[in-house]
Amino acid sequence: QGLKRHYSNLLKKGTPFNFVIDRYIPQYNPEQMTYRARGARLSSGRYFILINELEKELYHEKRLVEAKTDELQVSEKFLKSMIESSPNIVISTDLEGKILIFNRAAERIFGYRNRDLLKKNIDRLFKDSTFFSEKKGRAFRPEVLCVKKDGSLFPASMLASEVENAA
């Protein structure tokens, strides 16, 4: 009821409106209603306000979001499983060289636990890591000397490439 004056003022000024309102209206409905109110001034000088309930529309949208969320969770779980079960070392970093992914093979070979290296710089894993900054944006296969947690070194052939973020 308090919005009636607000709507009338908008219409008198000739300003069309489109509001989504979520409020409790006890005199019309004992439950909370979500609705869209649209209004405009007609050429005859009269006004109209159209109110339609959005509950069914919102319920449908909610179900779509839930379905997409479920799909994303299944996809994420599958990708994590692939990375973790790979017999190869898989390490991923952000653009600053901070480690985001350090799979089980990397844990086994380097001697670190995943949680010890996440968000740490990748440089600690290689004797000479200048090749990362020199080759940005291209795939390359350097021969590298890797540094285990205990300080011992081992040679490795590495495939490194920049992965484009789809976000």
Coordinates of N, CA and C in Angstrom, one line a residue:
Q1 N 0.8 -1.2 0.0 CA 0.0 0.0 0.0 C 0.9 1.3 0.0
G2 N 2.0 1.2 0.7 CA 2.8 2.4 0.8 C 3.5 2.7 -0.6
L3 N 3.6 1.7 -1.4 CA 4.2 2.0 -2.7 C 3.2 2.6 -3.7
K4 N 1.9 2.5 -3.5 CA 1.0 3.0 -4.4 C 1.2 4.5 -4.8
R5 N 1.5 5.3 -3.8 CA 1.8 6.7 -4.0 C 3.0 6.9 -4.9
H6 N 4.1 6.1 -4.6 CA 5.3 6.1 -5.3 C 5.0 5.8 -6.8
Y7 N 4.3 4.7 -7.0 CA 3.9 4.3 -8.4 C 3.2 5.5 -9.1
S8 N 2.2 6.0 -8.4 CA 1.3 7.1 -9.0 C 2.2 8.3 -9.3
N9 N 3.1 8.7 -8.5 CA 4.0 9.8 -8.8 C 4.8 9.5 -10.0
L10 N 5.4 8.3 -10.2 CA 6.1 8.0 -11.4 C 5.3 8.1 -12.6
L11 N 4.1 7.6 -12.5 CA 3.2 7.6 -13.7 C 2.7 9.0 -14.1
K12 N 2.5 9.8 -13.1 CA 2.1 11.2 -13.3 C 3.2 12.0 -14.1
K13 N 4.4 11.6 -13.7 CA 5.5 12.3 -14.4 C 5.8 11.7 -15.8
G14 N 5.1 10.6 -16.1 CA 5.3 9.9 -17.4 C 6.5 9.0 -17.4
T15 N 6.9 8.6 -16.2 CA 8.1 7.7 -16.1 C 7.6 6.2 -16.0
P16 N 7.9 5.4 -17.0 CA 7.5 4.0 -16.9 C 8.4 3.4 -15.8
F17 N 7.9 2.3 -15.2 CA 8.7 1.6 -14.2 C 8.6 0.1 -14.4
N18 N 9.6 -0.6 -13.8 CA 9.6 -2.0 -13.8 C 10.4 -2.4 -12.6
F19 N 9.7 -2.8 -11.5 CA 10.3 -3.2 -10.2 C 10.1 -4.6 -9.9
V20 N 11.0 -5.2 -9.3 CA 10.8 -6.6 -8.7 C 10.7 -6.3 -7.2
I21 N 9.6 -6.8 -6.6 CA 9.4 -6.5 -5.2 C 9.3 -7.9 -4.5
D22 N 9.9 -7.9 -3.4 CA 9.9 -9.1 -2.5 C 9.5 -8.7 -1.2
R23 N 8.2 -8.8 -0.8 CA 7.7 -8.4 0.5 C 6.5 -9.2 0.9
Y24 N 6.3 -9.1 2.2 CA 5.2 -9.7 2.9 C 3.9 -8.8 2.8
I25 N 2.8 -9.4 2.2 CA 1.6 -8.6 2.1 C 0.5 -9.3 2.7
P26 N 0.3 -9.1 4.0 CA -0.7 -9.9 4.8 C -2.2 -9.7 4.3
Q27 N -2.5 -8.5 3.9 CA -3.9 -8.3 3.5 C -4.3 -9.1 2.2
Y28 N -3.3 -9.4 1.4 CA -3.6 -10.1 0.1 C -3.2 -11.6 0.2
N29 N -2.2 -11.9 0.9 CA -1.6 -13.2 0.8 C -0.9 -13.5 2.2
P30 N -1.2 -14.6 2.8 CA -0.5 -14.8 4.1 C 1.0 -15.2 4.0
E31 N 1.5 -15.4 2.7 CA 2.9 -15.8 2.5 C 3.6 -14.6 1.8
Q32 N 4.9 -14.7 1.9 CA 5.7 -13.7 1.2 C 5.5 -13.9 -0.3
M33 N 5.4 -12.8 -1.0 CA 5.2 -12.8 -2.5 C 6.4 -12.1 -3.1
T34 N 6.8 -12.7 -4.2 CA 7.8 -12.0 -5.1 C 7.1 -11.7 -6.4
Y35 N 7.1 -10.5 -6.8 CA 6.3 -10.1 -8.0 C 7.0 -9.0 -8.7
R36 N 6.7 -8.8 -10.0 CA 7.2 -7.7 -10.8 C 6.0 -6.8 -11.0
A37 N 6.2 -5.5 -10.8 CA 5.2 -4.5 -11.1 C 5.7 -3.7 -12.3
R38 N 4.9 -3.5 -13.3 CA 5.3 -2.7 -14.4 C 4.2 -1.7 -14.6
G39 N 4.5 -0.5 -14.9 CA 3.5 0.5 -15.1 C 4.0 1.6 -16.1
A40 N 3.0 2.2 -16.8 CA 3.3 3.2 -17.7 C 2.0 4.1 -17.9
R41 N 2.3 5.3 -18.5 CA 1.2 6.2 -18.8 C 0.7 5.8 -20.2
L42 N -0.6 5.7 -20.4 CA -1.2 5.5 -21.7 C -1.4 6.8 -22.4
S43 N -1.5 6.7 -23.7 CA -1.7 7.9 -24.5 C -3.0 8.6 -24.2
S44 N -4.0 7.9 -23.7 CA -5.3 8.5 -23.3 C -5.1 9.3 -22.0
G45 N -4.0 9.3 -21.4 CA -3.8 10.0 -20.1 C -4.1 9.1 -18.9
R46 N -4.5 8.0 -19.1 CA -4.8 7.0 -18.0 C -3.5 6.3 -17.8
Y47 N -3.5 5.5 -16.7 CA -2.3 4.8 -16.3 C -2.6 3.3 -16.2
F48 N -1.6 2.5 -16.2 CA -1.8 1.1 -15.9 C -0.7 0.6 -15.1
I49 N -1.0 -0.4 -14.2 CA 0.1 -1.1 -13.5 C -0.2 -2.6 -13.6
L50 N 0.7 -3.3 -14.1 CA 0.6 -4.7 -14.3 C 1.5 -5.4 -13.2
I51 N 0.9 -6.3 -12.5 CA 1.6 -7.0 -11.4 C 1.5 -8.5 -11.8
N52 N 2.7 -9.1 -11.8 CA 2.6 -10.6 -12.1 C 3.6 -11.2 -11.1
E53 N 3.1 -12.4 -10.6 CA 3.9 -13.2 -9.6 C 5.1 -13.8 -10.3
L54 N 6.2 -13.8 -9.6 CA 7.4 -14.3 -10.2 C 7.8 -15.6 -9.6
E55 N 7.0 -16.2 -8.7 CA 7.5 -17.4 -8.0 C 7.8 -18.5 -8.9
K56 N 6.9 -18.8 -9.9 CA 7.1 -19.9 -10.8 C 8.4 -19.7 -11.6
E57 N 8.5 -18.4 -12.1 CA 9.7 -18.1 -12.9 C 11.0 -18.2 -12.1
L58 N 11.0 -17.7 -10.9 CA 12.1 -17.8 -10.0 C 12.4 -19.2 -9.7
Y59 N 11.4 -20.1 -9.4 CA 11.6 -21.5 -9.1 C 12.3 -22.2 -10.3
H60 N 11.8 -21.9 -11.5 CA 12.4 -22.5 -12.7 C 13.9 -22.1 -12.8
E61 N 14.2 -20.8 -12.6 CA 15.6 -20.3 -12.7 C 16.5 -20.9 -11.6
K62 N 15.9 -21.1 -10.4 CA 16.6 -21.7 -9.3 C 17.0 -23.1 -9.7
R63 N 16.1 -23.9 -10.3 CA 16.3 -25.2 -10.7 C 17.4 -25.3 -11.8
L64 N 17.4 -24.4 -12.7 CA 18.5 -24.3 -13.8 C 19.8 -24.1 -13.1
V65 N 19.9 -23.1 -12.2 CA 21.2 -22.8 -11.5 C 21.6 -24.0 -10.7
E66 N 20.7 -24.7 -10.1 CA 21.1 -25.9 -9.3 C 21.6 -27.0 -10.2
A67 N 21.0 -27.2 -11.4 CA 21.4 -28.2 -12.4 C 22.8 -27.9 -12.9
K68 N 23.1 -26.6 -13.2 CA 24.4 -26.2 -13.7 C 25.5 -26.3 -12.6
T69 N 25.1 -26.0 -11.4 CA 26.0 -26.2 -10.3 C 26.4 -27.6 -10.1
D70 N 25.5 -28.5 -10.2 CA 25.7 -30.0 -10.1 C 26.7 -30.4 -11.3
E71 N 26.4 -29.9 -12.5 CA 27.2 -30.3 -13.7 C 28.7 -29.8 -13.4
L72 N 28.8 -28.6 -12.9 CA 30.2 -28.1 -12.7 C 30.9 -28.9 -11.6
Q73 N 30.2 -29.3 -10.6 CA 30.8 -30.1 -9.5 C 31.3 -31.4 -10.0
V74 N 30.5 -32.0 -10.9 CA 30.9 -33.3 -11.5 C 32.1 -33.2 -12.4
S75 N 32.1 -32.1 -13.2 CA 33.2 -31.8 -14.1 C 34.5 -31.5 -13.3
E76 N 34.4 -30.7 -12.2 CA 35.5 -30.4 -11.4 C 36.1 -31.6 -10.7
K77 N 35.2 -32.5 -10.2 CA 35.6 -33.7 -9.6 C 36.4 -34.6 -10.5
F78 N 35.8 -34.7 -11.8 CA 36.5 -35.6 -12.8 C 37.8 -35.0 -13.1
L79 N 38.0 -33.7 -13.4 CA 39.3 -33.1 -13.7 C 40.3 -33.3 -12.6
K80 N 39.9 -33.1 -11.3 CA 40.8 -33.3 -10.2 C 41.2 -34.7 -10.1
S81 N 40.3 -35.7 -10.4 CA 40.6 -37.1 -10.3 C 41.7 -37.4 -11.4
M82 N 41.5 -36.9 -12.6 CA 42.4 -37.1 -13.7 C 43.8 -36.6 -13.3
I83 N 43.9 -35.4 -12.8 CA 45.2 -34.8 -12.5 C 45.8 -35.6 -11.4
E84 N 45.1 -35.9 -10.3 CA 45.6 -36.7 -9.2 C 46.1 -38.1 -9.6
S85 N 45.4 -38.7 -10.5 CA 45.8 -40.1 -10.8 C 46.8 -40.2 -11.9
S86 N 47.2 -39.0 -12.5 CA 48.2 -39.1 -13.5 C 49.6 -39.6 -13.0
P87 N 50.2 -40.5 -13.8 CA 51.6 -40.9 -13.3 C 52.6 -39.9 -13.5
N88 N 52.3 -38.8 -14.2 CA 53.2 -37.7 -14.5 C 53.1 -36.6 -13.5
I89 N 54.2 -35.9 -13.3 CA 54.1 -34.7 -12.4 C 53.2 -33.7 -13.1
V90 N 52.2 -33.2 -12.3 CA 51.4 -32.1 -12.9 C 51.5 -30.9 -11.8
I91 N 52.0 -29.8 -12.3 CA 52.1 -28.6 -11.5 C 51.5 -27.5 -12.3
S92 N 50.7 -26.7 -11.6 CA 50.1 -25.5 -12.3 C 50.4 -24.3 -11.4
T93 N 50.6 -23.2 -12.0 CA 50.8 -21.9 -11.2 C 50.0 -20.8 -11.8
D94 N 49.9 -19.8 -11.0 CA 49.2 -18.6 -11.5 C 50.3 -17.8 -12.2
L95 N 49.9 -16.6 -12.7 CA 50.8 -15.8 -13.5 C 52.0 -15.3 -12.7
E96 N 51.9 -15.3 -11.4 CA 53.1 -14.8 -10.5 C 54.0 -16.0 -10.1
G97 N 53.7 -17.2 -10.6 CA 54.5 -18.4 -10.3 C 54.1 -19.1 -9.0
K98 N 53.0 -18.7 -8.4 CA 52.5 -19.4 -7.2 C 51.8 -20.7 -7.6
I99 N 52.2 -21.7 -6.9 CA 51.6 -23.1 -7.2 C 50.2 -23.2 -6.8
L100 N 49.4 -23.7 -7.8 CA 47.9 -23.9 -7.6 C 47.6 -25.4 -7.6
I101 N 48.3 -26.2 -8.4 CA 48.1 -27.6 -8.4 C 49.5 -28.3 -8.3
F102 N 49.5 -29.3 -7.4 CA 50.7 -30.1 -7.2 C 50.2 -31.5 -6.9
N103 N 50.2 -32.4 -8.0 CA 49.5 -33.7 -7.8 C 50.3 -34.7 -7.0
R104 N 49.7 -35.9 -6.9 CA 50.3 -37.0 -6.1 C 51.7 -37.4 -6.6
A105 N 51.8 -37.5 -7.9 CA 53.1 -37.9 -8.5 C 54.1 -36.9 -8.1
A106 N 53.8 -35.6 -8.1 CA 54.7 -34.5 -7.7 C 55.1 -34.7 -6.3
E107 N 54.1 -35.0 -5.4 CA 54.4 -35.2 -4.0 C 55.3 -36.3 -3.8
R108 N 55.1 -37.4 -4.5 CA 55.9 -38.6 -4.3 C 57.4 -38.3 -4.8
I109 N 57.5 -37.7 -5.9 CA 58.9 -37.5 -6.5 C 59.6 -36.4 -5.8
F110 N 59.0 -35.3 -5.5 CA 59.6 -34.1 -4.9 C 59.8 -34.3 -3.4
G111 N 58.9 -35.0 -2.8 CA 59.0 -35.2 -1.3 C 58.2 -34.2 -0.5
Y112 N 57.5 -33.3 -1.2 CA 56.7 -32.3 -0.5 C 55.3 -32.8 -0.4
R113 N 54.5 -32.3 0.5 CA 53.1 -32.5 0.5 C 52.4 -31.3 -0.2
N114 N 51.3 -31.6 -0.8 CA 50.6 -30.6 -1.6 C 50.4 -29.3 -0.8
R115 N 49.9 -29.5 0.4 CA 49.6 -28.3 1.2 C 50.8 -27.5 1.6
D116 N 52.0 -28.1 1.6 CA 53.2 -27.4 1.9 C 53.6 -26.4 0.8
L117 N 53.2 -26.7 -0.4 CA 53.6 -25.9 -1.5 C 52.6 -25.0 -2.1
L118 N 51.3 -25.2 -1.9 CA 50.3 -24.4 -2.5 C 50.5 -22.9 -2.1
K119 N 50.4 -22.1 -3.1 CA 50.5 -20.6 -2.9 C 52.0 -20.2 -2.8
K120 N 52.9 -21.2 -2.8 CA 54.4 -20.9 -2.7 C 54.9 -20.8 -4.1
N121 N 56.0 -20.1 -4.3 CA 56.6 -19.9 -5.6 C 57.2 -21.2 -6.2
I122 N 57.0 -21.4 -7.4 CA 57.5 -22.6 -8.1 C 59.1 -22.7 -8.2
D123 N 59.7 -21.5 -8.1 CA 61.2 -21.5 -8.2 C 61.9 -22.4 -7.3
R124 N 61.3 -22.7 -6.1 CA 62.0 -23.6 -5.1 C 62.1 -25.0 -5.7
L125 N 61.4 -25.4 -6.7 CA 61.5 -26.7 -7.2 C 62.5 -26.9 -8.3
F126 N 63.1 -25.9 -8.8 CA 64.1 -26.0 -9.9 C 65.4 -25.2 -9.6
K127 N 66.5 -25.8 -10.0 CA 67.8 -25.2 -9.8 C 67.9 -23.9 -10.5
D128 N 67.5 -23.9 -11.8 CA 67.5 -22.6 -12.6 C 66.1 -22.5 -13.2
S129 N 65.3 -21.5 -12.7 CA 64.0 -21.3 -13.1 C 63.8 -20.1 -14.0
T130 N 64.9 -19.6 -14.5 CA 64.7 -18.4 -15.4 C 64.0 -18.7 -16.7
F131 N 63.9 -20.0 -17.1 CA 63.3 -20.3 -18.3 C 61.8 -20.0 -18.3
F132 N 61.2 -19.9 -17.1 CA 59.7 -19.6 -17.0 C 59.4 -18.2 -17.5
S133 N 60.2 -17.2 -17.1 CA 60.0 -15.9 -17.5 C 60.4 -15.6 -19.0
E134 N 61.3 -16.4 -19.5 CA 61.8 -16.2 -20.8 C 60.9 -16.7 -21.9
K135 N 60.1 -17.7 -21.6 CA 59.3 -18.4 -22.6 C 57.8 -18.2 -22.5
K136 N 57.4 -17.1 -21.8 CA 56.0 -16.9 -21.5 C 55.1 -17.0 -22.8
G137 N 54.0 -17.7 -22.7 CA 53.0 -17.8 -23.8 C 53.3 -18.9 -24.8
R138 N 54.4 -19.6 -24.8 CA 54.6 -20.6 -25.7 C 54.9 -22.0 -25.0
A139 N 54.6 -23.0 -25.7 CA 54.9 -24.4 -25.2 C 56.4 -24.6 -25.4
F140 N 57.1 -25.2 -24.5 CA 58.5 -25.5 -24.7 C 58.9 -26.7 -23.8
R141 N 60.0 -27.3 -24.2 CA 60.5 -28.6 -23.5 C 61.9 -28.4 -23.0
P142 N 62.0 -27.7 -21.9 CA 63.4 -27.6 -21.4 C 63.8 -28.8 -20.6
E143 N 65.1 -29.0 -20.6 CA 65.7 -30.0 -19.7 C 66.0 -29.2 -18.4
V144 N 65.6 -29.7 -17.3 CA 65.7 -29.0 -16.0 C 66.3 -29.8 -14.9
L145 N 66.9 -29.2 -13.9 CA 67.3 -29.8 -12.7 C 66.3 -29.5 -11.6
C146 N 65.7 -30.5 -11.1 CA 64.7 -30.3 -10.1 C 65.3 -30.5 -8.7
V147 N 64.7 -29.8 -7.7 CA 65.2 -29.8 -6.4 C 64.2 -30.5 -5.5
K148 N 64.6 -31.6 -4.9 CA 63.7 -32.3 -4.0 C 63.6 -31.6 -2.6
K149 N 62.7 -32.0 -1.8 CA 62.6 -31.4 -0.4 C 63.9 -31.6 0.4
D150 N 64.6 -32.7 0.2 CA 65.8 -33.0 1.0 C 67.0 -32.3 0.3
G151 N 66.8 -31.5 -0.8 CA 67.9 -30.8 -1.4 C 68.6 -31.5 -2.5
S152 N 68.3 -32.8 -2.7 CA 69.0 -33.5 -3.7 C 68.4 -33.1 -5.1
L153 N 69.2 -33.3 -6.1 CA 68.8 -32.8 -7.5 C 68.4 -34.1 -8.3
F154 N 67.5 -33.9 -9.3 CA 67.3 -34.9 -10.3 C 67.0 -34.2 -11.6
P155 N 67.5 -34.8 -12.8 CA 67.2 -34.2 -14.1 C 65.8 -34.6 -14.5
A156 N 65.2 -33.7 -15.3 CA 63.8 -34.0 -15.8 C 63.7 -33.3 -17.2
S157 N 62.9 -33.9 -18.0 CA 62.4 -33.2 -19.2 C 61.0 -32.7 -19.0
M158 N 60.8 -31.5 -19.2 CA 59.5 -30.9 -18.9 C 58.8 -30.3 -20.1
L159 N 57.5 -30.4 -20.1 CA 56.7 -29.7 -21.1 C 56.0 -28.6 -20.3
A160 N 56.3 -27.4 -20.7 CA 55.6 -26.3 -20.0 C 54.9 -25.4 -21.0
S161 N 53.7 -25.0 -20.7 CA 53.0 -24.1 -21.6 C 52.0 -23.3 -20.8
E162 N 51.6 -22.1 -21.3 CA 50.7 -21.3 -20.7 C 49.3 -21.7 -21.1
V163 N 48.4 -21.9 -20.1 CA 47.1 -22.3 -20.3 C 46.2 -21.1 -20.2
E164 N 45.4 -20.8 -21.2 CA 44.5 -19.7 -21.2 C 43.3 -19.9 -20.2
N165 N 43.1 -18.9 -19.4 CA 42.0 -18.9 -18.5 C 40.7 -18.5 -19.2
A166 N 39.7 -19.3 -19.2 CA 38.4 -19.0 -19.9 C 37.6 -18.0 -19.2
A167 N 37.9 -17.6 -18.0 CA 37.1 -16.7 -17.2 C 37.1 -15.3 -17.7

